Short mmCIF file of C-alpha atoms and ligand atoms in Angstrom, two decimals:
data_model
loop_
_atom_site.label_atom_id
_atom_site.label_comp_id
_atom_site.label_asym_id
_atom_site.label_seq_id
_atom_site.Cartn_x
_atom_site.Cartn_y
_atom_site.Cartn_z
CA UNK A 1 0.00 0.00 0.00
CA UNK A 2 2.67 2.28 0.89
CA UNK A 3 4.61 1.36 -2.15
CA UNK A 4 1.88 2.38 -4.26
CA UNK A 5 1.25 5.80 -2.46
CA UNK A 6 5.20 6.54 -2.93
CA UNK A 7 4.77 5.47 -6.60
CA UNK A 8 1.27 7.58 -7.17
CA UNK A 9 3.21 10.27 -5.60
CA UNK A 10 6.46 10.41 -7.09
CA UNK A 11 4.26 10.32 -11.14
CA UNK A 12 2.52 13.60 -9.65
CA UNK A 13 5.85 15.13 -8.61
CA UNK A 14 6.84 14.05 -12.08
CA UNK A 15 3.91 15.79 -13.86
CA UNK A 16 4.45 19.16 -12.18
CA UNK A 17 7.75 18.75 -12.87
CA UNK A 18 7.31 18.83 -16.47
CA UNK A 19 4.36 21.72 -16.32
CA UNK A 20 7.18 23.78 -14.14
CA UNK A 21 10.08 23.36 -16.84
CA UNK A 22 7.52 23.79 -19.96
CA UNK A 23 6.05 27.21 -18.52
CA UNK A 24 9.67 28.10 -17.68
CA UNK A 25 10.84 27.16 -21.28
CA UNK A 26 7.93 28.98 -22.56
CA UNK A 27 8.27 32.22 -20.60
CA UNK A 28 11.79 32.41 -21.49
CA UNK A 29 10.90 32.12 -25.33
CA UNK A 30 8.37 34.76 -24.84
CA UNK A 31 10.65 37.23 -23.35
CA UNK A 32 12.95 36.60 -26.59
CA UNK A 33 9.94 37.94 -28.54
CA UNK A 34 8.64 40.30 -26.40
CA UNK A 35 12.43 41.91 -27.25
CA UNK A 36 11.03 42.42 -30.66
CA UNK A 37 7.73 44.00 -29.51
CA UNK A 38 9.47 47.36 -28.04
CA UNK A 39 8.09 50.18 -29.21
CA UNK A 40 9.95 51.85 -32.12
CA UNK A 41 8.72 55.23 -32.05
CA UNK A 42 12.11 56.33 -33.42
CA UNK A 43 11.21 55.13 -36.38
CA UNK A 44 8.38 56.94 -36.84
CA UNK A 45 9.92 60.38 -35.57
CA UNK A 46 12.65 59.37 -38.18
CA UNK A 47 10.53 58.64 -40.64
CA UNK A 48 8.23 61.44 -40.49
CA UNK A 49 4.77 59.37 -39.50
CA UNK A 50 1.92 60.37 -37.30
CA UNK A 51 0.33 57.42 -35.74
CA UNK A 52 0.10 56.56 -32.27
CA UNK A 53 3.86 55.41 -30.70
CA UNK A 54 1.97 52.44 -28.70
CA UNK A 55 -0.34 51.03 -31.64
CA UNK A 56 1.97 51.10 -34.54
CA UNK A 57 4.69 48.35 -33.32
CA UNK A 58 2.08 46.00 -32.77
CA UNK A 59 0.22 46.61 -35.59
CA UNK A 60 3.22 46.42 -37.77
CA UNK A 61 4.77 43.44 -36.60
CA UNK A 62 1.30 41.68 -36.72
CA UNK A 63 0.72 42.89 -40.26
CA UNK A 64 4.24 41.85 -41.56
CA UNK A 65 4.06 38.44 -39.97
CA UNK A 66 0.32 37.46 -41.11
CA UNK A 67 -1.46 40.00 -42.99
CA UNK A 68 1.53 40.90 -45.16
CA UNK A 69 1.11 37.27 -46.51
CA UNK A 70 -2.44 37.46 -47.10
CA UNK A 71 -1.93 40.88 -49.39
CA UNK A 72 0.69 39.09 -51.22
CA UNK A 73 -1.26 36.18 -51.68
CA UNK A 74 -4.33 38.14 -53.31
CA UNK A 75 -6.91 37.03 -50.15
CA UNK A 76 -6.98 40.79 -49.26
CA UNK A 77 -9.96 42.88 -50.19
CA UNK A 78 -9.79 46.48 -50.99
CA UNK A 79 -11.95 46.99 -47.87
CA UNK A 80 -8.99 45.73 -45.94
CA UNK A 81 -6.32 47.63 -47.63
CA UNK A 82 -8.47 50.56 -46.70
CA UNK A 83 -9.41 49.64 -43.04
CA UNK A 84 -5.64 48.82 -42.56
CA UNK A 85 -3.83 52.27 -43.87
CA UNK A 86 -1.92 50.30 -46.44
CA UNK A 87 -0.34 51.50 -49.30
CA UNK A 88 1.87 50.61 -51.81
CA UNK A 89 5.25 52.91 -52.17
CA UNK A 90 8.20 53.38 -54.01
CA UNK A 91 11.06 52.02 -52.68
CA UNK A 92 13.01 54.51 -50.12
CA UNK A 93 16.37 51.87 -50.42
CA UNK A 94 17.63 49.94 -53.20
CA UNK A 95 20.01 46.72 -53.24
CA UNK A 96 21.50 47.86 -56.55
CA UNK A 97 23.71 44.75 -56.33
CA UNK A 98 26.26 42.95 -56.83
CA UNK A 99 24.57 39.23 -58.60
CA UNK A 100 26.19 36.41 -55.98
CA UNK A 101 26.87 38.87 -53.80
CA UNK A 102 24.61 37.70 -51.20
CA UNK A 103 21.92 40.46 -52.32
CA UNK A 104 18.89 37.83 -51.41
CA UNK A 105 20.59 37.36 -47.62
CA UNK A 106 20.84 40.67 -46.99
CA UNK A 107 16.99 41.42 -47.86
CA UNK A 108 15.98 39.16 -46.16
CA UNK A 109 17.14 39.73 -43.41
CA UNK A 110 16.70 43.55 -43.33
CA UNK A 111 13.17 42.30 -43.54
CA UNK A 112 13.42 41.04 -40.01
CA UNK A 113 13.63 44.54 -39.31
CA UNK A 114 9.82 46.04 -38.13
CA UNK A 115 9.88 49.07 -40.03
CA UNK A 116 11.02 48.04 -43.44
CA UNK A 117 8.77 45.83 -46.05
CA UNK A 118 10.87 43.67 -48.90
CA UNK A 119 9.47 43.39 -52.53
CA UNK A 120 9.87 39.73 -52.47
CA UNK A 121 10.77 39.17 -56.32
CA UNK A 122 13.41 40.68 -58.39
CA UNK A 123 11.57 43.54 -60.29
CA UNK A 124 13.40 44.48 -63.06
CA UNK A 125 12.24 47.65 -63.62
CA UNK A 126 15.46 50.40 -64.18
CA UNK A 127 17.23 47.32 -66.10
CA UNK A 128 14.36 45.97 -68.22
CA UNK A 129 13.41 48.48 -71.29
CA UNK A 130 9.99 46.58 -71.64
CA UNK A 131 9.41 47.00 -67.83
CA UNK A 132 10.41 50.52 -67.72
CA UNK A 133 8.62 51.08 -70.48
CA UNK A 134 5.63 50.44 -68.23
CA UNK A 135 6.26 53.35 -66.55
CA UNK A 136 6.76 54.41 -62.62
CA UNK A 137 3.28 53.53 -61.81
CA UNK A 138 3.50 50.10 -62.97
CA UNK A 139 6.53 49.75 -60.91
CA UNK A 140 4.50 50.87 -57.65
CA UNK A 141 2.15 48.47 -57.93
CA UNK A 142 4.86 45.87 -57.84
CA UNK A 143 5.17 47.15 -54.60
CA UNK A 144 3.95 45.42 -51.15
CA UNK A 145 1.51 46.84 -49.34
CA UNK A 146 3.05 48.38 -46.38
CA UNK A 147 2.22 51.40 -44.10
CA UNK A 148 3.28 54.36 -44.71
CA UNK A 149 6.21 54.61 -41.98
CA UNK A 150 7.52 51.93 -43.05
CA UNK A 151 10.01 51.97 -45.74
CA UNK A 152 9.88 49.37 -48.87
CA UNK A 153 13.39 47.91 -50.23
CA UNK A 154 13.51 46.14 -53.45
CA UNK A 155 16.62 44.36 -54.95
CA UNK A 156 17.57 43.61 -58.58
CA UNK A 157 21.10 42.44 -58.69
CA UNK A 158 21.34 43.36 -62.65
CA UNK A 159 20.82 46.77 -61.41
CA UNK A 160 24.39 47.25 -60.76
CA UNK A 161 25.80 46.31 -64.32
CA UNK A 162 23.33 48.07 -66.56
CA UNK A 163 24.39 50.91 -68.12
CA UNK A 164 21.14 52.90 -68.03
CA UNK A 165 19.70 52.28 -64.60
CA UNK A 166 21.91 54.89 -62.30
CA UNK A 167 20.30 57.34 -64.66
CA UNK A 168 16.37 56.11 -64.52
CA UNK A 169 17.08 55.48 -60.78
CA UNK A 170 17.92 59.28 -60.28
CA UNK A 171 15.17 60.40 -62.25
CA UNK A 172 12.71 58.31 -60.07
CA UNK A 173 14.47 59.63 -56.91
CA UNK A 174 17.87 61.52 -56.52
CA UNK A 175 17.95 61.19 -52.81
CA UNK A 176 17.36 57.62 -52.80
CA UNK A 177 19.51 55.38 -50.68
CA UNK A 178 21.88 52.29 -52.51
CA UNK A 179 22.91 49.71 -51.25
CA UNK A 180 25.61 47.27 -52.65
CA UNK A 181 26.55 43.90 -51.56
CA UNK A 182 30.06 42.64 -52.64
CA UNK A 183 32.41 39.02 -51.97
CA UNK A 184 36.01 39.01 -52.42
CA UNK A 185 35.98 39.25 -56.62
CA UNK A 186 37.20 35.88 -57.67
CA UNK A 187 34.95 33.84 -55.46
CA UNK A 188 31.63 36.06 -56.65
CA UNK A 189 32.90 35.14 -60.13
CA UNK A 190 33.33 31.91 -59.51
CA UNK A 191 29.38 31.59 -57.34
CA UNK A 192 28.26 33.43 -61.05
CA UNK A 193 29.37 30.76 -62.87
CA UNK A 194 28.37 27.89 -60.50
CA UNK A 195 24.70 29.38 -61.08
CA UNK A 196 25.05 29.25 -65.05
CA UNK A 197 26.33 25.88 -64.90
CA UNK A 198 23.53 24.44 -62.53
CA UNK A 199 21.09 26.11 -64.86
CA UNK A 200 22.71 24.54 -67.98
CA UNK A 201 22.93 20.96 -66.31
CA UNK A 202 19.53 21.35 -65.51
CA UNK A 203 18.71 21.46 -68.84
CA UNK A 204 20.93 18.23 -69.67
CA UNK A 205 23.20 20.72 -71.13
CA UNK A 206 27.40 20.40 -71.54
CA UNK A 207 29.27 23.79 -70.02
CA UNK A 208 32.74 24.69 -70.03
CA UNK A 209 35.25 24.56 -67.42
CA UNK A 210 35.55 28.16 -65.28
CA UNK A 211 39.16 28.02 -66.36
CA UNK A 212 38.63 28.05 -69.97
CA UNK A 213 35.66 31.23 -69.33
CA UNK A 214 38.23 33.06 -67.35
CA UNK A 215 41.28 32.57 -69.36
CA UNK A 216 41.73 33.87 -72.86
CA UNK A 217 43.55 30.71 -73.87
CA UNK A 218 45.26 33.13 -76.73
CA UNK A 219 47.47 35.21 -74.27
CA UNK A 220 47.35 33.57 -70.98
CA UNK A 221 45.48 36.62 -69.42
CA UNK A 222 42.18 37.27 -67.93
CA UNK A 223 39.40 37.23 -70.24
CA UNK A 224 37.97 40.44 -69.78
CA UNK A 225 35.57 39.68 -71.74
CA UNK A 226 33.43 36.61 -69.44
CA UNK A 227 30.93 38.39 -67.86
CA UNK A 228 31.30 37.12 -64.32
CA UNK A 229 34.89 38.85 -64.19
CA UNK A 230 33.64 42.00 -65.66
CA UNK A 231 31.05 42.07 -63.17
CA UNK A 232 33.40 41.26 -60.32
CA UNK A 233 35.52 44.60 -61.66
CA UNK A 234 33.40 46.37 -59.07
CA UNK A 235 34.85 50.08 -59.24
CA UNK A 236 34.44 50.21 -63.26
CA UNK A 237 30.11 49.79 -62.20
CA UNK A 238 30.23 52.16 -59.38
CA UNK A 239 32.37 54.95 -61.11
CA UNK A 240 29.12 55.17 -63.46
CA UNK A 241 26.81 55.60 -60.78
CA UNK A 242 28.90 57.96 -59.20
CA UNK A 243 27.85 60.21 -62.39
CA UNK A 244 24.76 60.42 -61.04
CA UNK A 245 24.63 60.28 -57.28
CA UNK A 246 27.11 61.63 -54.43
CA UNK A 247 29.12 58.63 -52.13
CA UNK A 248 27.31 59.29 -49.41
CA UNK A 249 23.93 57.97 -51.25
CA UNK A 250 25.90 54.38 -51.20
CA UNK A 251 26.52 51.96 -48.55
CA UNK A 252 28.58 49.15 -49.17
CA UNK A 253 28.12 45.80 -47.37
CA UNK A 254 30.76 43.16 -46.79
CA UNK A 255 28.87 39.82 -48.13
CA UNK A 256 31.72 37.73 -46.88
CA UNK A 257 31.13 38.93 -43.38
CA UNK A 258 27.56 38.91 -43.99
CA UNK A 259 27.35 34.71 -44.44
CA UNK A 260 30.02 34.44 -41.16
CA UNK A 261 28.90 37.44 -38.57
CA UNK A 262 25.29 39.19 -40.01
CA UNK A 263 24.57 41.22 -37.32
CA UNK A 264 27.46 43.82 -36.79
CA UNK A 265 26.97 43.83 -41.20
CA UNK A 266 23.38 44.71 -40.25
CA UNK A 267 23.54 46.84 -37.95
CA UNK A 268 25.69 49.35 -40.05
CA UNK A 269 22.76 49.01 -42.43
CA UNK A 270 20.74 50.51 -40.13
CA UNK A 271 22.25 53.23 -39.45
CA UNK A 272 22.84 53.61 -43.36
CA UNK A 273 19.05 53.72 -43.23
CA UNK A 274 18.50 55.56 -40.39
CA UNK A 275 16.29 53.22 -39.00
CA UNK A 276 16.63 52.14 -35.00
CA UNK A 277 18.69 49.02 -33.85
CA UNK A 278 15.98 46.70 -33.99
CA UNK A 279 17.50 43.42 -35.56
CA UNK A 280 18.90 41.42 -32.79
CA UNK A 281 21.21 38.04 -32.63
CA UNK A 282 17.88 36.51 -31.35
CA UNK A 283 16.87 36.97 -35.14
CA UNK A 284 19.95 35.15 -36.52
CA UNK A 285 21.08 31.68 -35.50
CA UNK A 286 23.48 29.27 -37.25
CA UNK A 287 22.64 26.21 -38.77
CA UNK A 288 25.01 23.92 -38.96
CA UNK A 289 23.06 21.58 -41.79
CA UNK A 290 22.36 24.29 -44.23
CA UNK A 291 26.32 25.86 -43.14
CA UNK A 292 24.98 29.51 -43.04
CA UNK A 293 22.66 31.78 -40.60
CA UNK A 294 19.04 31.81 -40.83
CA UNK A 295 16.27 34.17 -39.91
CA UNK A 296 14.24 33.82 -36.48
CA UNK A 297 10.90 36.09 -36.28
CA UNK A 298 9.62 35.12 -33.21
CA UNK A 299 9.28 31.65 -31.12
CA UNK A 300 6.87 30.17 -33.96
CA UNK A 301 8.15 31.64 -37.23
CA UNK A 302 11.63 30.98 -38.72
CA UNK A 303 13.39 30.54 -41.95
CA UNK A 304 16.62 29.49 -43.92
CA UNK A 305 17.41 30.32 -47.52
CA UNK A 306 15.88 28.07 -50.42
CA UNK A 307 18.89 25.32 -51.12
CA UNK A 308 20.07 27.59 -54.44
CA UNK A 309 21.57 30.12 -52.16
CA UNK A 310 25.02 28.64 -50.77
CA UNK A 311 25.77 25.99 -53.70
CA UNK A 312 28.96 24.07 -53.74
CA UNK A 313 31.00 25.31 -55.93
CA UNK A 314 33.34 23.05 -58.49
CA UNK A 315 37.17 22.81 -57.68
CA UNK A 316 39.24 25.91 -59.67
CA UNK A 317 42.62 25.61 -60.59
CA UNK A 318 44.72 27.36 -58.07
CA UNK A 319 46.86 28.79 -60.39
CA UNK A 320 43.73 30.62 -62.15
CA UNK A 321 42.41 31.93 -58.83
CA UNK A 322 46.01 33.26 -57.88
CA UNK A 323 46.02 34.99 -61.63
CA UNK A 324 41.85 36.39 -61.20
CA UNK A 325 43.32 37.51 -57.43
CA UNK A 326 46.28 39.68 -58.74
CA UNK A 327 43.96 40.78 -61.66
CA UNK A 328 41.06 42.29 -59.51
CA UNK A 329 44.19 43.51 -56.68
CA UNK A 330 43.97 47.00 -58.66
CA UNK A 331 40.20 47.49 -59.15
CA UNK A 332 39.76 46.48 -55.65
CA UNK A 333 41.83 49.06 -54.20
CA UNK A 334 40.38 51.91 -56.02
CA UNK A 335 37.14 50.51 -54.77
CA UNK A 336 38.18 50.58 -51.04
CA UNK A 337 39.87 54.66 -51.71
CA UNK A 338 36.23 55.56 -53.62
CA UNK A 339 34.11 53.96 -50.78
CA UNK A 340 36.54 54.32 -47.86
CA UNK A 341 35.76 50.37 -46.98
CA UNK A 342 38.09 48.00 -46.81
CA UNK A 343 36.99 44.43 -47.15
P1 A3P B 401 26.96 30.84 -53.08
O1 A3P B 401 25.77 30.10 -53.58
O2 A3P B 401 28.03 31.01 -54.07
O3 A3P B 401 27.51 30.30 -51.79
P2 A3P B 401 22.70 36.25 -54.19
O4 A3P B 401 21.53 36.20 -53.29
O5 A3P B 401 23.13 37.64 -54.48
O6 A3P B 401 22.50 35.41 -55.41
O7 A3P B 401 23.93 35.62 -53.41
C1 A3P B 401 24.00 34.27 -53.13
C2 A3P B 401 25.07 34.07 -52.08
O8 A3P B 401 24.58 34.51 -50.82
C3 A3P B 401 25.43 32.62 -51.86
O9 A3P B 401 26.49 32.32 -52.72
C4 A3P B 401 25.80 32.56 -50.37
O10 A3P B 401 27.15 32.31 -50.14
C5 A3P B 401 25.45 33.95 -49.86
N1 A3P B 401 24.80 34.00 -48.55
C6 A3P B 401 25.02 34.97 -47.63
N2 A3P B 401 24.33 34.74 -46.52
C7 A3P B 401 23.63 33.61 -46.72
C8 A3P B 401 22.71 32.87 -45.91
N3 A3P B 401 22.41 33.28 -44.67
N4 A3P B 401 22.17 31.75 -46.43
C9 A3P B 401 22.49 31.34 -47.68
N5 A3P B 401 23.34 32.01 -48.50
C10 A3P B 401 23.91 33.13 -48.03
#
């Protein structure tokens, strides 16, 4: 009898055991996301809005985690567009570039951020002639609905390369804010051609070998010519754009840092975009299978990059990486004296 009361009791201590540690586990989780439910009135001061400092974090953060889908979707009615505030706007911030740079990373994860809303595809508006042929209110509609303090970023990566864009770009905007993303030359060129080849052995298709793309096998140099080293040539693109718009308009971010140690990379973003500090490490955590840092929302909601993003790239002869190195050695130090960051 005894043995069965010490049993009974010893399965209750058990069960309140459990109920103590889950609440505990729970609580703690909670106060991670109540972190990202402070009020960000700065934002608002700083971005010139009117509404109400208590409602609009809230509100945001609810519409960017549930309703934002919904709108993109196409289960929104007009009637809630209204009710809600929301409109569609021109981008305030641009990720100009650079392709493989890590431009899908880094809006994503300034996404995380409450006060900014990401067009989720690649728009190709200043790049396309057909598209901007459309006209600017074509491209606004492209746009995600957002409220008006917040601030929409869009990225095209072809941006970057395309002769005419700086120019539409400044006619859209000339105080517009630019962001470019850039890896250490040779491996960016190397990521560009790792896409092209995927996309040709998709197809059941034969591709050459980077080597034979990136040297002219008539002299022995680098082939100018391959488009993933011109594109790595990073100061010839921005010395065009800095036709149009001042250095200050640009903020460079180090996409080599960005895949080993986001946040500080972030964080100087912020600033950039005079926005508060609002992204946190609790948004960021490493995953060891995928090899790179993902995105945490809150306790429920978190995501990693779709598998194209961080592909293994094929073996390069050393002796053509030492040759792309010394070539882009040059270019890259004019880039650092023009943007006064060293990478
Ligand atoms: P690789 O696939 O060569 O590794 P973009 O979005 O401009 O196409 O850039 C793709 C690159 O983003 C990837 O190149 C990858 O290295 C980099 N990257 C940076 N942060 C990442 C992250 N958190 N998850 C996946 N890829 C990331």
């Amino acid at each position: 009898m005894l043995f069965k009361q010490q049993a009974w009791l010893r399965q209750k201590l058990l069960v309140l055991g459990s109920l103590a540690v889950g609440s505990l586990l729970y609580l703690v989780a909670r106060v991670g996301s109540l972190d990202r439910l402070q009020p960000i009135c700065p934002i608002e001061g700083r971005l010139g809005g009117a509404r109400s400092q208590a409602e609009f974090p809230l509100r945001a953060l609810q519409f960017k985690r549930g309703l934002l889908h919904e709108f993109r979707k196409g289960n929104a009615s007009k009637e809630q567009v209204r009710l809600h505030d929301l409109v569609q706007q021109l981008p305030k911030a641009i990720i100009i570039g650079v392709r493989k740079g890590g431009t899908r990373a880094l809006l994503e994860m300034l996404n995380l951020h409450p006060a900014v809303v990401k067009a989720s595809q690649e728009i190709h508006f200043f790049d396309n002639d057909e598209n901007y042929g459309k006209g600017i209110e074509w491209y606004r509609k492209k746009m995600p609905f957002s409220y008006p303090q917040q601030i929409t970023i869009e990225k095209s990566p072809a941006y970057f390369i395309t002769e005419e864009v700086p120019e539409r770009i400044y006619k859209m905007n000339s105080s517009i804010k630019l962001l470019i993303i850039v890896r250490e030359p040779t491996t960016r060129a190397i990521s560009d051609y790792t896409q092209v080849l995927e996309g040709k052995e998709r197809k059941n298709k034969t591709y050459y070998k980077f080597e034979k793309l990136a040297i002219d096998p008539n002299t022995c140099e680098v082939n100018t010519k391959y488009k993933a080293v011109r594109t790595s040539i990073y100061t010839k693109h921005l010395e065009r754009w800095l036709k149009y718009f001042p250095i200050e308009q640009f903020h460079v971010v180090d996409g080599d840092r960005l895949i080993t140690e986001p946040l500080p990379e972030l964080q100087l973003v912020e600033k950039f975009l005079n926005l508060p500090p609002r992204i946190s490490q609790y948004n960021l955590y490493f995953n060891a299978t995928r090899g790179f840092y993902c995105l945490r929302f809150n306790i429920i909601f978190n995501k990693c990059l779709a598998g194209s993003k961080g592909r293994i790239h094929p073996e390069v002869d050393p002796s053509v990486i030492t040759k792309l190195r010394k070539f882009f050695h040059p270019f890259n130090q004019k880039f650092y004296q023009i943007t006064g960051r060293t990478l």
